[in-house]
Amino acid sequence: MSAYLLLRQRAMTRRFWGYALPSVMAMLVSGAYYLVDGIFVGHYVGAAGLAGINLVYPVIMVLIGLAAMISMGAATAISLHQGAKQSRLARQALVNAFWLLGLLGLLAPLLLYHWHIDILQALGIEQGTDTWKQASDYLSWIGGGTLLLACNLAVPYLLRNDGRPRLAMILVSSGAILNIVLNYLMVGRLGLGLVGSAQATLITEGIVSLLGLGYFFTSHAKLRLSWRHMVPSFPAMPNLLFTGLPSLIAQFNLGLLLLLHNSQLMAYGAIKDLAGFTVAGYTEAVFIVILQGLAFGIQPLISQATGAKRYRDLKFLMEMGLKITLAYGMAVWLLIQLLPRQVAMLYIGNQDAELLAAAVSSLTLNLSAIPLEGIIMFGIVLLQSMARTKQALIISAAKTLLLLPLIFLLPLWWGREGVLMAQPTTVLLLTLPLCGLLWQEWRRLKRACTPLHPHHAKPIGSHQGVQLARRAS
């Protein structure tokens, strides 16, 4: 390898970890949002509370998906324009994201308020039960605070694409710590149940949103905004939303997966099977948010390299990201398969043997293909960041199409275990075509890498070579 390529690879490695580590750390602490809710609700509210959250979470996932569509679409557009040296268009993408987040925050609570009872009935919750009350309270508060939920999700996307991954990490981490404190006070000490958990989450999200989005109106922002910039560009919004559409479909898949599992577990099992499945859901959520930290953390680098046509950097980022994703997935899989009881007890203790057995079964069966699930998630974000939106959409849609028949057919032979096996079976069937698609992209990038002739190389330690490598990164 020439000195130039060696310096360039070292520079890109530093940038990779410079973006990935703060993002992973932020998402790791952000995973505490899900983990803390599960622990406090499981210990202080019980099975009805866990079931209540689980039953309405498909609706919340749709809200998260809409916010992710806006955030990822804007983030990709910003970095692509920055890579192409189009600062004005990058700022306009940021402004459009602000408007779309505001529109979502206005319309979603109105629709949820109007269809509140119909949604709960459609989710199969029996009216008048404790689970109905818990689910209704949680949905009312979280749905009413959609603006805070959406802006909180957008903050790390937008800050990273302004070159501030550490600030994103600090804000998200501080929010997670505040959420722990507030959950302890409102759920553990005041006994406010799911209402207290939802209120704690919204207070935290409001503070993070105010600080994170307010940053763009300060002199520290590269894409600094003023009120004269806040004019929307409606013609650019459809393309922004289309770029982010795979993120919506991915969240829709998760919501549909949860909804179908809930209904099938109620048909083939009992309320404690549903509560046990919630434990697997929380564990999977923590796994996914850490991987999202890696994928979304390096998204600005991937999109900027795509916009600047730096194919060698793209190939390097793709290889490094996939290797880390697979290694992390295998580590989590071993933990779950070797210590499922200990993982389950983190959420629900060991007082209820029947609930603990249901949680262990859900963990070992439902998450049995979690390393491959990580590859699929990272692959979709990778394609999306490279502006390969159609390919990302195909993989996302294929997951839904495969899941639908399996969630209904497998329980006919294996009952409750068949419900839990539907997701890993879907992941196994989808992995091969995704790997084929990623292989094609890798070969395309390899062919596009222009060989560097010997006279381009610089000796290691050459000041000119160092500067050239840094500029290339």
Short mmCIF file of C-alpha atoms in Angstrom, two decimals:
data_model
loop_
_atom_site.label_atom_id
_atom_site.label_comp_id
_atom_site.label_asym_id
_atom_site.label_seq_id
_atom_site.Cartn_x
_atom_site.Cartn_y
_atom_site.Cartn_z
CA MET A 1 0.00 0.00 0.00
CA SER A 2 1.36 3.42 -0.95
CA ALA A 3 2.18 6.00 1.73
CA TYR A 4 -0.64 8.18 0.45
CA LEU A 5 -3.23 5.42 0.75
CA LEU A 6 -1.94 4.45 4.18
CA LEU A 7 -2.23 8.03 5.45
CA ARG A 8 -5.63 8.41 3.86
CA GLN A 9 -6.91 5.20 5.46
CA ARG A 10 -5.59 6.25 8.86
CA ALA A 11 -7.27 9.63 8.52
CA MET A 12 -10.58 7.99 7.55
CA THR A 13 -10.28 5.55 10.47
CA ARG A 14 -9.90 8.47 12.87
CA ARG A 15 -12.93 10.18 11.37
CA PHE A 16 -14.89 6.92 11.49
CA TRP A 17 -14.36 6.54 15.23
CA GLY A 18 -14.64 10.29 15.78
CA TYR A 19 -18.23 10.11 14.49
CA ALA A 20 -19.14 6.56 15.45
CA LEU A 21 -18.04 6.47 19.10
CA PRO A 22 -19.94 9.59 20.28
CA SER A 23 -22.99 8.38 18.38
CA VAL A 24 -22.77 4.85 19.79
CA MET A 25 -22.26 6.21 23.30
CA ALA A 26 -25.22 8.54 22.88
CA MET A 27 -27.43 5.76 21.55
CA LEU A 28 -26.18 3.40 24.25
CA VAL A 29 -27.28 5.84 26.92
CA SER A 30 -30.37 6.63 24.87
CA GLY A 31 -31.20 2.94 25.04
CA ALA A 32 -31.73 3.64 28.72
CA TYR A 33 -34.98 5.38 27.67
CA TYR A 34 -36.36 1.96 26.71
CA LEU A 35 -34.50 0.03 29.39
CA VAL A 36 -35.49 2.37 32.22
CA ASP A 37 -39.14 2.39 31.17
CA GLY A 38 -39.13 -1.40 31.12
CA ILE A 39 -37.38 -1.78 34.47
CA PHE A 40 -39.52 0.76 36.35
CA VAL A 41 -42.79 -0.34 34.80
CA GLY A 42 -41.95 -4.02 35.29
CA HIS A 43 -41.04 -3.56 38.95
CA TYR A 44 -43.57 -0.90 40.04
CA VAL A 45 -46.60 -1.45 37.75
CA GLY A 46 -46.35 -5.13 36.84
CA ALA A 47 -47.53 -7.32 33.97
CA ALA A 48 -50.52 -5.10 33.13
CA GLY A 49 -48.21 -2.10 32.69
CA LEU A 50 -45.75 -4.01 30.50
CA ALA A 51 -48.61 -5.37 28.40
CA GLY A 52 -50.17 -1.89 28.14
CA ILE A 53 -46.98 -0.35 26.74
CA ASN A 54 -46.44 -3.29 24.41
CA LEU A 55 -49.97 -3.14 22.99
CA VAL A 56 -49.86 0.58 22.09
CA TYR A 57 -46.21 0.65 21.03
CA PRO A 58 -46.98 -0.15 17.36
CA VAL A 59 -48.72 3.23 17.17
CA ILE A 60 -45.77 4.97 18.81
CA MET A 61 -43.45 3.20 16.36
CA VAL A 62 -45.36 4.77 13.49
CA LEU A 63 -44.77 8.20 15.06
CA ILE A 64 -41.09 7.38 15.51
CA GLY A 65 -40.97 6.19 11.89
CA LEU A 66 -42.45 9.44 10.58
CA ALA A 67 -39.93 11.43 12.61
CA ALA A 68 -37.10 9.16 11.42
CA MET A 69 -38.19 9.61 7.79
CA ILE A 70 -37.89 13.39 8.15
CA SER A 71 -34.65 13.23 10.13
CA MET A 72 -32.83 10.69 7.94
CA GLY A 73 -34.05 12.34 4.74
CA ALA A 74 -32.79 15.73 5.93
CA ALA A 75 -29.52 14.30 7.26
CA THR A 76 -28.72 12.55 3.97
CA ALA A 77 -29.65 15.63 1.91
CA ILE A 78 -27.51 17.89 4.11
CA SER A 79 -24.41 15.70 3.83
CA LEU A 80 -24.83 15.08 0.10
CA HIS A 81 -25.05 18.84 -0.51
CA GLN A 82 -22.10 19.48 1.80
CA GLY A 83 -20.01 16.88 -0.07
CA ALA A 84 -20.90 18.63 -3.33
CA LYS A 85 -20.04 22.07 -1.78
CA GLN A 86 -23.67 23.28 -1.96
CA SER A 87 -24.07 25.03 1.41
CA ARG A 88 -27.24 26.89 0.47
CA LEU A 89 -29.08 23.69 -0.42
CA ALA A 90 -27.79 22.01 2.75
CA ARG A 91 -29.23 24.84 4.86
CA GLN A 92 -32.53 24.63 2.99
CA ALA A 93 -32.78 20.91 3.78
CA LEU A 94 -32.34 21.77 7.46
CA VAL A 95 -35.08 24.41 7.28
CA ASN A 96 -37.43 21.97 5.52
CA ALA A 97 -36.82 19.45 8.31
CA PHE A 98 -37.90 22.04 10.90
CA TRP A 99 -41.15 22.67 9.03
CA LEU A 100 -41.93 18.99 8.52
CA LEU A 101 -41.28 18.20 12.18
CA GLY A 102 -43.64 21.01 13.18
CA LEU A 103 -46.32 19.72 10.81
CA LEU A 104 -46.02 16.21 12.21
CA GLY A 105 -46.20 17.54 15.76
CA LEU A 106 -49.42 19.38 14.92
CA LEU A 107 -51.33 16.76 12.94
CA ALA A 108 -50.48 13.55 14.83
CA PRO A 109 -52.01 14.56 18.22
CA LEU A 110 -55.20 15.72 16.50
CA LEU A 111 -55.60 12.42 14.65
CA LEU A 112 -54.77 10.33 17.72
CA TYR A 113 -57.25 12.27 19.84
CA HIS A 114 -60.00 11.74 17.28
CA TRP A 115 -59.34 8.01 16.77
CA HIS A 116 -58.15 7.20 20.32
CA ILE A 117 -60.79 4.64 21.31
CA ASP A 118 -60.94 3.10 17.84
CA ILE A 119 -57.15 2.58 17.89
CA LEU A 120 -57.24 0.84 21.27
CA GLN A 121 -60.07 -1.42 20.13
CA ALA A 122 -58.26 -2.20 16.88
CA LEU A 123 -55.22 -3.23 18.93
CA GLY A 124 -57.39 -5.88 20.60
CA ILE A 125 -57.45 -4.37 24.09
CA GLU A 126 -60.54 -5.20 26.13
CA GLN A 127 -62.28 -2.05 27.29
CA GLY A 128 -62.64 -1.56 31.04
CA THR A 129 -59.64 -3.69 32.01
CA ASP A 130 -56.55 -2.49 33.83
CA THR A 131 -54.53 -3.04 30.66
CA TRP A 132 -56.96 -0.76 28.75
CA LYS A 133 -56.47 2.03 31.30
CA GLN A 134 -52.68 1.69 31.31
CA ALA A 135 -52.49 1.63 27.50
CA SER A 136 -54.93 4.53 27.10
CA ASP A 137 -53.03 6.76 29.54
CA TYR A 138 -49.67 6.05 27.94
CA LEU A 139 -50.89 6.62 24.38
CA SER A 140 -52.67 9.86 25.33
CA TRP A 141 -49.55 11.41 26.81
CA ILE A 142 -46.96 10.18 24.31
CA GLY A 143 -49.23 10.88 21.32
CA GLY A 144 -50.04 14.35 22.60
CA GLY A 145 -46.31 15.08 22.85
CA THR A 146 -45.48 13.95 19.29
CA LEU A 147 -43.70 17.24 18.58
CA LEU A 148 -41.30 16.66 21.46
CA LEU A 149 -40.80 13.00 20.49
CA ALA A 150 -40.06 13.92 16.85
CA CYS A 151 -37.72 16.82 17.61
CA ASN A 152 -35.83 14.79 20.22
CA LEU A 153 -35.24 12.06 17.63
CA ALA A 154 -34.11 14.62 15.00
CA VAL A 155 -31.56 16.37 17.23
CA PRO A 156 -28.70 13.81 16.97
CA TYR A 157 -29.25 13.36 13.20
CA LEU A 158 -29.01 17.08 12.53
CA LEU A 159 -26.16 17.82 14.95
CA ARG A 160 -23.98 15.04 13.52
CA ASN A 161 -24.48 16.40 10.03
CA ASP A 162 -23.38 19.83 11.24
CA GLY A 163 -20.11 18.24 12.39
CA ARG A 164 -21.11 18.06 16.08
CA PRO A 165 -21.21 14.35 17.02
CA ARG A 166 -19.89 15.04 20.53
CA LEU A 167 -22.55 17.66 21.24
CA ALA A 168 -25.18 15.16 20.08
CA MET A 169 -23.70 12.60 22.46
CA ILE A 170 -23.72 15.03 25.40
CA LEU A 171 -27.33 16.09 24.84
CA VAL A 172 -28.70 12.57 24.34
CA SER A 173 -26.70 11.17 27.26
CA SER A 174 -27.80 13.98 29.58
CA GLY A 175 -31.39 13.40 28.52
CA ALA A 176 -31.16 9.69 29.29
CA ILE A 177 -29.75 10.38 32.76
CA LEU A 178 -32.51 12.91 33.43
CA ASN A 179 -35.06 10.35 32.25
CA ILE A 180 -33.75 7.83 34.79
CA VAL A 181 -34.05 10.34 37.61
CA LEU A 182 -37.54 11.45 36.60
CA ASN A 183 -38.76 7.85 36.15
CA TYR A 184 -37.51 6.99 39.61
CA LEU A 185 -39.30 9.97 41.12
CA MET A 186 -42.56 9.77 39.16
CA VAL A 187 -42.99 5.99 38.86
CA GLY A 188 -40.98 4.59 41.75
CA ARG A 189 -41.61 7.22 44.43
CA LEU A 190 -44.85 8.98 43.45
CA GLY A 191 -46.53 5.86 42.03
CA LEU A 192 -47.86 7.57 38.90
CA GLY A 193 -47.60 4.41 36.78
CA LEU A 194 -47.47 4.70 33.01
CA VAL A 195 -48.64 8.30 33.17
CA GLY A 196 -45.57 9.18 35.22
CA SER A 197 -43.31 7.24 32.83
CA ALA A 198 -44.75 9.08 29.83
CA GLN A 199 -44.49 12.47 31.54
CA ALA A 200 -40.87 11.82 32.51
CA THR A 201 -40.06 10.93 28.90
CA LEU A 202 -41.77 14.04 27.49
CA ILE A 203 -40.08 16.42 29.93
CA THR A 204 -36.71 14.98 28.97
CA GLU A 205 -37.45 15.11 25.24
CA GLY A 206 -38.61 18.72 25.51
CA ILE A 207 -35.37 19.86 27.15
CA VAL A 208 -33.16 18.00 24.66
CA SER A 209 -35.19 19.34 21.70
CA LEU A 210 -34.98 22.94 22.89
CA LEU A 211 -31.23 22.81 23.39
CA GLY A 212 -30.46 20.75 20.28
CA LEU A 213 -32.53 22.66 17.74
CA GLY A 214 -31.75 25.98 19.41
CA TYR A 215 -28.06 25.33 18.68
CA PHE A 216 -28.66 26.04 14.98
CA PHE A 217 -29.59 29.63 15.81
CA THR A 218 -26.23 30.26 17.51
CA SER A 219 -22.87 31.33 16.09
CA HIS A 220 -21.45 27.86 16.80
CA ALA A 221 -23.49 26.21 14.00
CA LYS A 222 -21.94 25.70 10.58
CA LEU A 223 -25.41 25.78 9.05
CA ARG A 224 -26.41 28.75 11.19
CA LEU A 225 -30.06 29.75 10.88
CA SER A 226 -31.79 33.06 11.36
CA TRP A 227 -35.46 33.86 11.02
CA ARG A 228 -34.91 35.10 7.45
CA HIS A 229 -33.77 31.59 6.51
CA MET A 230 -36.96 29.96 7.80
CA VAL A 231 -38.74 29.94 4.44
CA PRO A 232 -39.78 26.43 3.37
CA SER A 233 -39.00 25.03 -0.06
CA PHE A 234 -42.03 22.86 -0.79
CA PRO A 235 -40.71 21.44 -4.11
CA ALA A 236 -37.69 19.97 -2.26
CA MET A 237 -39.74 18.28 0.45
CA PRO A 238 -40.98 15.22 -1.53
CA ASN A 239 -37.42 14.17 -2.41
CA LEU A 240 -36.36 14.65 1.21
CA LEU A 241 -39.22 12.45 2.39
CA PHE A 242 -38.54 9.82 -0.29
CA THR A 243 -34.89 9.61 0.80
CA GLY A 244 -36.04 9.01 4.36
CA LEU A 245 -38.85 6.62 3.42
CA PRO A 246 -36.88 3.42 4.21
CA SER A 247 -36.61 4.64 7.81
CA LEU A 248 -40.39 4.93 8.01
CA ILE A 249 -40.86 1.48 6.49
CA ALA A 250 -38.28 0.02 8.91
CA GLN A 251 -40.21 1.43 11.87
CA PHE A 252 -43.49 0.35 10.28
CA ASN A 253 -42.07 -3.16 10.03
CA LEU A 254 -41.18 -3.09 13.72
CA GLY A 255 -44.64 -1.79 14.60
CA LEU A 256 -46.35 -4.39 12.43
CA LEU A 257 -44.10 -7.07 13.87
CA LEU A 258 -45.09 -6.05 17.40
CA LEU A 259 -48.78 -5.77 16.54
CA LEU A 260 -48.93 -9.21 14.91
CA HIS A 261 -46.92 -10.80 17.71
CA ASN A 262 -49.24 -9.26 20.27
CA SER A 263 -52.38 -10.56 18.58
CA GLN A 264 -50.94 -14.02 17.91
CA LEU A 265 -49.55 -14.39 21.43
CA MET A 266 -52.96 -13.49 22.84
CA ALA A 267 -54.49 -16.13 20.55
CA TYR A 268 -51.95 -18.88 21.31
CA GLY A 269 -50.83 -17.87 24.80
CA ALA A 270 -51.78 -15.73 27.81
CA ILE A 271 -51.15 -12.25 29.21
CA LYS A 272 -47.88 -13.40 30.79
CA ASP A 273 -46.64 -14.63 27.42
CA LEU A 274 -47.30 -11.13 26.10
CA ALA A 275 -45.49 -9.57 29.06
CA GLY A 276 -42.60 -12.00 28.53
CA PHE A 277 -42.38 -11.00 24.89
CA THR A 278 -42.10 -7.37 26.05
CA VAL A 279 -38.82 -8.30 27.75
CA ALA A 280 -37.46 -9.56 24.41
CA GLY A 281 -38.71 -6.37 22.78
CA TYR A 282 -36.89 -4.14 25.24
CA THR A 283 -33.68 -6.18 24.85
CA GLU A 284 -33.91 -5.98 21.07
CA ALA A 285 -34.55 -2.22 21.27
CA VAL A 286 -31.33 -1.70 23.24
CA PHE A 287 -29.42 -3.84 20.70
CA ILE A 288 -30.86 -1.91 17.77
CA VAL A 289 -30.25 1.59 19.15
CA ILE A 290 -26.54 0.82 19.63
CA LEU A 291 -26.29 -0.40 16.04
CA GLN A 292 -28.20 2.68 14.93
CA GLY A 293 -25.58 4.70 16.78
CA LEU A 294 -22.91 3.14 14.58
CA ALA A 295 -24.89 3.41 11.33
CA PHE A 296 -26.30 6.89 11.87
CA GLY A 297 -23.00 8.05 13.37
CA ILE A 298 -21.05 7.38 10.17
CA GLN A 299 -23.96 8.40 7.91
CA PRO A 300 -22.55 11.93 7.43
CA LEU A 301 -19.21 10.46 6.29
CA ILE A 302 -20.93 8.05 3.88
CA SER A 303 -23.22 10.71 2.41
CA GLN A 304 -20.42 13.28 2.11
CA ALA A 305 -18.18 10.71 0.37
CA THR A 306 -21.07 9.85 -1.97
CA GLY A 307 -21.64 13.51 -2.83
CA ALA A 308 -17.91 14.04 -3.43
CA LYS A 309 -17.56 10.72 -5.36
CA ARG A 310 -14.83 9.41 -3.02
CA TYR A 311 -15.42 5.73 -3.79
CA ARG A 312 -12.35 4.43 -1.96
CA ASP A 313 -13.60 6.01 1.27
CA LEU A 314 -17.07 4.57 0.71
CA LYS A 315 -15.65 1.08 0.28
CA PHE A 316 -13.60 1.43 3.46
CA LEU A 317 -16.57 2.68 5.51
CA MET A 318 -18.80 -0.11 4.20
CA GLU A 319 -16.28 -2.85 5.07
CA MET A 320 -15.48 -1.50 8.53
CA GLY A 321 -19.13 -0.94 9.46
CA LEU A 322 -20.24 -4.43 8.42
CA LYS A 323 -17.38 -6.12 10.31
CA ILE A 324 -18.20 -4.26 13.53
CA THR A 325 -21.92 -4.94 13.13
CA LEU A 326 -21.40 -8.69 12.77
CA ALA A 327 -18.98 -8.91 15.71
CA TYR A 328 -21.34 -6.96 17.98
CA GLY A 329 -24.33 -9.05 16.93
CA MET A 330 -22.52 -12.28 17.73
CA ALA A 331 -21.53 -10.99 21.18
CA VAL A 332 -25.14 -10.08 22.02
CA TRP A 333 -26.41 -13.42 20.66
CA LEU A 334 -24.00 -15.32 22.94
CA LEU A 335 -25.08 -13.27 25.95
CA ILE A 336 -28.78 -13.97 25.33
CA GLN A 337 -28.33 -17.66 24.59
CA LEU A 338 -25.98 -18.35 27.52
CA LEU A 339 -27.59 -16.10 30.17
CA PRO A 340 -31.27 -15.63 29.23
CA ARG A 341 -32.53 -15.98 32.79
CA GLN A 342 -30.19 -13.27 34.08
CA VAL A 343 -31.21 -10.91 31.25
CA ALA A 344 -34.91 -11.50 31.97
CA MET A 345 -34.47 -10.96 35.72
CA LEU A 346 -33.06 -7.51 35.02
CA TYR A 347 -36.58 -6.46 33.97
CA ILE A 348 -38.95 -8.55 36.07
CA GLY A 349 -37.00 -10.00 38.99
CA ASN A 350 -37.64 -13.62 39.98
CA GLN A 351 -40.83 -13.42 42.03
CA ASP A 352 -43.11 -14.67 39.25
CA ALA A 353 -41.75 -17.99 37.94
CA GLU A 354 -44.33 -18.25 35.15
CA LEU A 355 -43.55 -14.76 33.84
CA LEU A 356 -39.81 -15.44 34.06
CA ALA A 357 -40.18 -18.66 32.05
CA ALA A 358 -42.17 -16.82 29.36
CA ALA A 359 -39.51 -14.09 29.16
CA VAL A 360 -36.66 -16.63 28.84
CA SER A 361 -38.52 -18.43 26.05
CA SER A 362 -39.11 -15.15 24.20
CA LEU A 363 -35.47 -14.11 24.50
CA THR A 364 -33.96 -17.37 23.26
CA LEU A 365 -36.42 -18.00 20.40
CA ASN A 366 -37.42 -14.55 19.18
CA LEU A 367 -33.86 -13.16 19.21
CA SER A 368 -32.12 -16.28 17.90
CA ALA A 369 -31.10 -14.55 14.62
CA ILE A 370 -30.12 -11.20 16.12
CA PRO A 371 -26.64 -11.00 14.45
CA LEU A 372 -28.26 -11.23 11.00
CA GLU A 373 -30.94 -8.77 12.04
CA GLY A 374 -28.14 -6.31 12.79
CA ILE A 375 -26.66 -6.83 9.32
CA ILE A 376 -30.05 -6.10 7.74
CA MET A 377 -30.54 -2.92 9.78
CA PHE A 378 -27.05 -1.64 9.03
CA GLY A 379 -27.34 -2.58 5.36
CA ILE A 380 -30.56 -0.59 4.92
CA VAL A 381 -29.06 2.52 6.54
CA LEU A 382 -25.88 2.08 4.47
CA LEU A 383 -27.83 1.96 1.20
CA GLN A 384 -29.95 4.90 2.30
CA SER A 385 -26.87 6.98 3.16
CA MET A 386 -25.41 6.24 -0.28
CA ALA A 387 -28.61 7.54 -1.93
CA ARG A 388 -29.53 3.97 -2.94
CA THR A 389 -33.07 4.62 -1.78
CA LYS A 390 -34.82 2.14 -4.09
CA GLN A 391 -32.64 -0.76 -2.98
CA ALA A 392 -33.20 0.15 0.66
CA LEU A 393 -36.95 0.29 0.04
CA ILE A 394 -36.95 -3.14 -1.59
CA ILE A 395 -35.22 -4.76 1.39
CA SER A 396 -37.49 -2.96 3.87
CA ALA A 397 -40.66 -3.94 2.01
CA ALA A 398 -39.46 -7.54 1.56
CA LYS A 399 -39.22 -7.91 5.32
CA THR A 400 -42.92 -7.13 5.67
CA LEU A 401 -43.93 -9.40 2.81
CA LEU A 402 -42.02 -12.33 4.29
CA LEU A 403 -43.25 -11.77 7.83
CA LEU A 404 -46.98 -11.66 7.06
CA PRO A 405 -47.44 -15.31 6.01
CA LEU A 406 -44.94 -16.68 8.54
CA ILE A 407 -46.56 -15.07 11.60
CA PHE A 408 -49.82 -16.84 10.72
CA LEU A 409 -48.50 -20.16 9.36
CA LEU A 410 -45.82 -21.12 11.91
CA PRO A 411 -48.19 -21.02 14.93
CA LEU A 412 -50.45 -23.54 13.18
CA TRP A 413 -47.69 -26.14 13.65
CA TRP A 414 -45.83 -24.96 16.76
CA GLY A 415 -48.32 -22.77 18.63
CA ARG A 416 -46.81 -20.06 20.85
CA GLU A 417 -43.27 -21.10 19.88
CA GLY A 418 -44.23 -20.66 16.23
CA VAL A 419 -45.18 -17.04 16.92
CA LEU A 420 -41.77 -16.41 18.46
CA MET A 421 -39.97 -18.11 15.55
CA ALA A 422 -41.58 -15.95 12.84
CA GLN A 423 -39.14 -13.04 13.18
CA PRO A 424 -35.86 -15.04 13.08
CA THR A 425 -37.19 -17.08 10.15
CA THR A 426 -37.95 -13.85 8.26
CA VAL A 427 -34.45 -12.56 8.99
CA LEU A 428 -32.83 -15.78 7.76
CA LEU A 429 -34.76 -15.68 4.47
CA LEU A 430 -33.93 -11.99 3.90
CA THR A 431 -30.21 -12.16 4.70
CA LEU A 432 -29.12 -13.90 1.49
CA PRO A 433 -30.63 -11.38 -0.99
CA LEU A 434 -29.38 -8.45 1.11
CA CYS A 435 -25.86 -9.86 1.18
CA GLY A 436 -26.05 -10.28 -2.60
CA LEU A 437 -27.08 -6.63 -2.96
CA LEU A 438 -24.29 -5.42 -0.66
CA TRP A 439 -21.80 -7.57 -2.59
CA GLN A 440 -22.84 -5.88 -5.82
CA GLU A 441 -22.39 -2.46 -4.23
CA TRP A 442 -18.97 -3.44 -2.89
CA ARG A 443 -17.84 -4.65 -6.33
CA ARG A 444 -19.15 -1.44 -7.92
CA LEU A 445 -17.14 0.62 -5.47
CA LYS A 446 -14.06 -1.53 -6.02
CA ARG A 447 -14.26 -0.98 -9.79
CA ALA A 448 -14.83 2.74 -9.29
CA CYS A 449 -11.70 3.14 -7.15
CA THR A 450 -9.20 4.74 -9.52
CA PRO A 451 -5.78 3.09 -9.12
CA LEU A 452 -3.20 5.55 -7.90
CA HIS A 453 0.03 5.56 -9.95
CA PRO A 454 3.39 5.39 -8.20
CA HIS A 455 4.21 9.03 -8.88
CA HIS A 456 1.15 10.04 -6.79
CA ALA A 457 2.51 8.36 -3.66
CA LYS A 458 4.23 10.37 -0.95
CA PRO A 459 6.70 9.08 1.57
CA ILE A 460 5.37 8.58 5.07
CA GLY A 461 6.11 11.68 7.09
CA SER A 462 5.91 13.99 4.07
CA HIS A 463 4.05 17.13 5.06
CA GLN A 464 2.41 17.34 1.65
CA GLY A 465 1.26 13.71 1.84
CA VAL A 466 -0.25 14.22 5.28
CA GLN A 467 -2.15 17.29 4.16
CA LEU A 468 -3.39 15.54 1.00
CA ALA A 469 -4.63 12.56 3.01
CA ARG A 470 -6.42 14.81 5.45
CA ARG A 471 -8.12 16.72 2.66
CA ALA A 472 -9.18 13.45 1.05
CA SER A 473 -10.81 12.33 4.28
#
